[in-house]
């Protein structure tokens, strides 16, 4: 800490020993604690690695591995993730897909690139980073190696992942990852098992999310890996989630039509029957609420 003190302040601080700590600039917030990653096999050759941020999906090919989402930033988190991957397979990680720019999913982009992997994201991910996104402690995710616009395929020998971006949803740069042979969708934070949230400041859209989920529903799948809150969801649980998003959109539009002001808006949307709480900063932060109210007013 003394390295960042200058001149007289440094001298005084050194003389005052312990008391100097109180006068020094506040240190960066401590990184979140690193806990052991939990490895769950979902299908033959497909695993979910949970903890330390959003869920990671691991797909095992014949001679290489494909990873979806890279967890919180920091060398300790990356080392723990690699340890978990190595508990499944010794093959090299060749392909990485990151579902959106939030640091609990994008934290390891730079680490995997340094390890020699190709990182692919939607073109909207670096676009959100260019808006000035920084996570806690000032962390900025690294840029991906490759981007795509609407859809692309990422292949390893023996496995294909179809990357899909239907609409702005949770953010302006979301990717859903579809494994057609296993009938699994990795949903990132477009599909979660907690109260969802939309990053309206970084390109997200509740109406877009609903449309995106409606497009997902046309795919042939039986299992979803959500971004948070559970290891997997069944098809029926996905349909229940999609219906809840549809309900929030419909209730929100009806409320605005009925004359509800922006200030009273979130409280006017009934969500107790959905098991969701919208009265949190994820929804009522003014910069987010402004965009939500405007889009549901149309
Ligand atoms: Zn997110």
XYZ file of C-alpha atoms and ligand atoms in Angstrom:
299
model
C 0.000 0.000 0.000
C 2.877 2.439 0.770
C 3.953 2.408 -2.882
C 1.024 4.604 -3.862
C 1.756 7.289 -1.246
C 3.907 10.187 -2.436
C 6.374 12.627 -0.903
C 5.555 14.091 2.479
C 2.478 11.961 2.862
C 4.590 8.843 2.390
C 7.169 10.027 4.917
C 4.487 10.862 7.447
C 2.743 7.584 6.835
C 5.904 5.587 7.293
C 6.674 7.453 10.530
C 3.191 6.828 11.818
C 3.442 3.147 10.994
C 0.085 1.473 11.649
C -1.835 4.731 11.778
C -0.903 5.409 8.159
C -3.259 2.742 6.924
C -6.256 4.847 7.872
C -4.943 7.802 5.810
C -3.972 5.891 2.686
C -6.351 5.746 -0.267
C -8.875 2.924 0.093
C -7.544 -0.283 -1.456
C -9.396 -1.896 -4.344
C -12.210 -4.150 -3.099
C -11.041 -7.659 -2.306
C -11.895 -10.129 -5.069
C -14.725 -12.528 -4.258
C -13.588 -15.644 -2.413
C -12.644 -18.553 -4.637
C -14.491 -21.759 -3.797
C -14.108 -25.247 -5.258
C -15.817 -25.678 -8.622
C -18.540 -28.345 -8.606
C -18.471 -30.669 -11.639
C -21.780 -32.239 -12.744
C -22.148 -34.537 -15.741
C -25.337 -33.637 -17.629
C -25.040 -35.835 -20.735
C -22.290 -38.038 -22.197
C -19.478 -35.584 -22.979
C -21.215 -32.545 -21.479
C -20.586 -31.196 -17.972
C -21.644 -28.153 -15.952
C -18.952 -26.527 -13.817
C -20.645 -24.369 -11.185
C -19.475 -21.755 -8.582
C -17.179 -18.677 -8.844
C -19.565 -16.815 -11.164
C -21.949 -17.998 -13.855
C -22.263 -21.647 -14.825
C -19.632 -22.969 -17.233
C -20.505 -25.677 -19.778
C -17.734 -28.112 -20.763
C -18.039 -30.150 -23.980
C -15.557 -32.980 -24.523
C -14.561 -33.766 -28.124
C -12.290 -36.449 -29.537
C -9.062 -34.474 -29.197
C -10.059 -31.109 -27.710
C -12.427 -29.338 -25.330
C -14.989 -26.555 -25.827
C -15.913 -24.290 -22.905
C -18.906 -21.936 -22.554
C -18.328 -19.051 -20.096
C -15.221 -18.311 -18.077
C -16.386 -17.217 -14.594
C -15.168 -14.355 -12.373
C -11.861 -12.614 -13.112
C -8.565 -13.443 -11.472
C -5.790 -16.023 -11.669
C -7.109 -17.991 -8.676
C -10.545 -18.421 -10.275
C -8.993 -19.431 -13.597
C -6.685 -21.937 -11.886
C -9.653 -23.457 -10.022
C -11.642 -23.710 -13.276
C -8.728 -25.376 -15.083
C -8.372 -27.793 -12.162
C -12.046 -28.730 -12.509
C -11.679 -29.163 -16.282
C -8.638 -31.393 -15.705
C -10.697 -33.569 -13.359
C -12.800 -34.419 -16.437
C -10.241 -34.499 -19.269
C -6.578 -33.858 -20.057
C -7.402 -32.648 -23.610
C -6.554 -29.033 -24.531
C -9.242 -26.312 -24.408
C -9.333 -25.182 -28.051
C -12.608 -23.281 -28.266
C -14.242 -20.950 -25.747
C -17.587 -19.183 -26.154
C -18.579 -16.327 -23.831
C -22.314 -15.604 -23.606
C -22.094 -11.899 -22.636
C -19.787 -9.204 -21.279
C -20.580 -9.385 -17.529
C -17.428 -10.200 -15.558
C -18.902 -13.295 -13.881
C -19.012 -14.870 -17.369
C -16.246 -13.002 -19.221
C -13.639 -12.835 -16.429
C -11.400 -15.495 -17.966
C -11.386 -14.416 -21.646
C -7.801 -13.146 -21.427
C -6.632 -16.198 -19.444
C -8.028 -18.689 -21.985
C -6.545 -16.680 -24.875
C -3.174 -16.716 -23.090
C -3.585 -20.493 -22.778
C -3.957 -20.706 -26.590
C -7.746 -21.035 -26.964
C -9.885 -19.173 -29.505
C -12.600 -17.139 -27.761
C -15.758 -16.435 -29.804
C -18.545 -14.034 -28.817
C -21.369 -12.092 -30.394
C -20.224 -8.859 -32.027
C -22.254 -7.040 -29.367
C -19.920 -8.183 -26.574
C -16.908 -6.040 -27.504
C -19.405 -3.294 -28.408
C -20.627 -3.274 -24.783
C -17.020 -3.235 -23.532
C -16.380 -0.214 -25.770
C -19.156 1.651 -23.923
C -16.810 1.672 -20.925
C -17.935 -1.371 -18.948
C -15.812 -2.107 -15.894
C -16.539 -4.626 -13.161
C -15.853 -4.402 -9.408
C -12.263 -3.415 -8.678
C -11.929 -1.761 -12.101
C -11.583 -5.058 -13.988
C -12.105 -4.868 -17.761
C -12.724 -8.148 -19.604
C -10.382 -8.879 -22.525
C -11.712 -8.693 -26.084
C -12.673 -11.968 -27.824
C -10.516 -13.519 -30.552
C -13.466 -13.777 -32.975
C -17.003 -12.399 -33.227
C -20.155 -13.254 -35.193
C -23.394 -11.368 -35.856
C -26.507 -13.610 -35.909
C -25.285 -17.211 -35.934
C -22.147 -19.257 -36.416
C -20.823 -22.708 -35.618
C -17.874 -23.501 -33.383
C -16.506 -27.000 -33.874
C -14.107 -29.303 -32.160
C -13.447 -32.783 -33.488
C -16.583 -34.736 -32.536
C -18.795 -31.856 -31.383
C -20.508 -28.807 -32.883
C -21.871 -25.815 -30.991
C -24.323 -23.523 -32.782
C -24.039 -19.949 -31.512
C -27.273 -17.951 -31.706
C -28.018 -14.264 -31.217
C -31.691 -13.573 -31.890
C -32.193 -10.173 -30.206
C -30.763 -7.953 -27.523
C -31.922 -9.631 -24.293
C -30.040 -9.802 -21.001
C -27.446 -7.524 -22.697
C -26.857 -6.192 -26.204
C -24.364 -8.970 -26.970
C -25.936 -12.233 -25.809
C -25.105 -15.660 -27.206
C -27.151 -18.823 -26.688
C -25.137 -21.982 -27.335
C -27.011 -24.936 -28.832
C -25.583 -28.459 -28.944
C -27.974 -30.141 -31.433
C -26.653 -33.680 -31.026
C -27.166 -33.621 -27.251
C -30.303 -31.423 -27.310
C -28.794 -29.008 -24.790
C -28.939 -25.179 -24.755
C -26.488 -23.144 -22.663
C -28.536 -20.031 -22.010
C -26.095 -17.621 -20.385
C -28.126 -15.078 -18.405
C -31.013 -15.018 -20.904
C -32.214 -18.128 -19.059
C -31.717 -18.232 -15.280
C -33.175 -20.012 -12.265
C -33.257 -16.830 -10.171
C -35.072 -13.494 -10.702
C -33.819 -12.486 -14.160
C -32.362 -9.061 -14.821
C -31.862 -6.989 -17.933
C -28.798 -4.795 -18.405
C -30.688 -1.966 -20.089
C -27.620 0.302 -19.901
C -25.537 -2.132 -21.951
C -27.983 -2.859 -24.727
C -30.421 -5.234 -22.986
C -34.158 -5.398 -23.737
C -37.028 -7.168 -21.974
C -39.093 -7.267 -25.182
C -36.046 -8.601 -27.038
C -35.501 -11.238 -24.367
C -39.068 -12.493 -24.797
C -38.619 -12.737 -28.555
C -35.294 -14.511 -28.105
C -36.888 -17.072 -25.769
C -39.676 -17.575 -28.303
C -37.005 -18.393 -30.912
C -35.239 -20.781 -28.507
C -38.555 -22.581 -28.012
C -38.447 -23.595 -31.706
C -35.212 -25.561 -31.168
C -35.211 -29.291 -30.487
C -33.821 -29.568 -26.935
C -34.643 -31.204 -23.616
C -32.113 -29.582 -21.264
C -30.995 -25.999 -20.546
C -27.888 -24.956 -18.659
C -29.002 -21.665 -17.025
C -26.546 -18.878 -16.250
C -27.305 -18.988 -12.518
C -29.442 -20.658 -9.878
C -29.443 -24.298 -10.980
C -27.253 -26.786 -12.841
C -29.912 -27.596 -15.435
C -33.525 -26.857 -16.313
C -35.878 -29.264 -18.025
C -37.776 -28.266 -21.149
C -40.888 -27.820 -18.957
C -38.992 -25.506 -16.586
C -37.784 -23.461 -19.567
C -41.380 -23.108 -20.785
C -42.455 -21.982 -17.308
C -39.659 -19.358 -17.323
C -40.609 -18.128 -20.815
C -44.233 -17.781 -19.710
C -43.163 -15.715 -16.688
C -41.194 -13.301 -18.910
C -44.249 -13.040 -21.173
C -46.401 -12.286 -18.094
C -44.059 -9.513 -16.889
C -44.081 -7.895 -20.347
C -47.896 -8.092 -20.546
C -48.452 -6.766 -17.004
C -45.903 -3.975 -17.516
C -47.526 -2.825 -20.755
C -51.013 -2.953 -19.220
C -49.856 -0.922 -16.217
C -48.362 1.842 -18.373
C -51.483 1.865 -20.536
C -53.463 2.341 -17.329
C -51.490 5.501 -16.586
C -48.916 4.295 -14.048
C -46.001 6.714 -13.695
C -42.381 5.605 -13.973
C -41.904 6.147 -10.237
C -44.791 3.778 -9.367
C -44.186 1.384 -12.246
C -42.155 -1.512 -10.788
C -44.306 -1.743 -7.660
C -47.383 -1.925 -9.901
C -46.239 -5.159 -11.590
C -47.480 -8.170 -9.636
C -44.651 -10.737 -9.385
C -45.279 -12.561 -6.100
C -47.103 -15.297 -8.020
C -44.000 -15.623 -10.248
C -41.621 -15.921 -7.291
C -39.600 -12.953 -8.553
C -38.630 -9.671 -6.836
C -38.208 -6.663 -9.118
C -37.798 -4.151 -6.261
C -34.001 -4.340 -6.351
C -31.292 -2.174 -7.942
C -31.114 -4.687 -10.804
C -34.499 -3.296 -11.853
C -35.022 0.048 -10.055
C -31.658 1.691 -10.733
C -32.793 4.877 -12.566
C -30.635 4.264 -15.657
C -32.195 0.807 -16.103
C -35.768 1.801 -15.204
C -35.751 4.674 -17.722
C -35.088 2.271 -20.630
C -37.550 -0.373 -19.386
C -40.371 2.153 -18.977
C -39.672 3.633 -22.398
C -39.624 0.276 -24.176
C -42.864 -0.948 -22.580
C -44.540 2.414 -23.337
C -44.281 1.742 -27.082
Zn -25.096 -11.305 -16.752
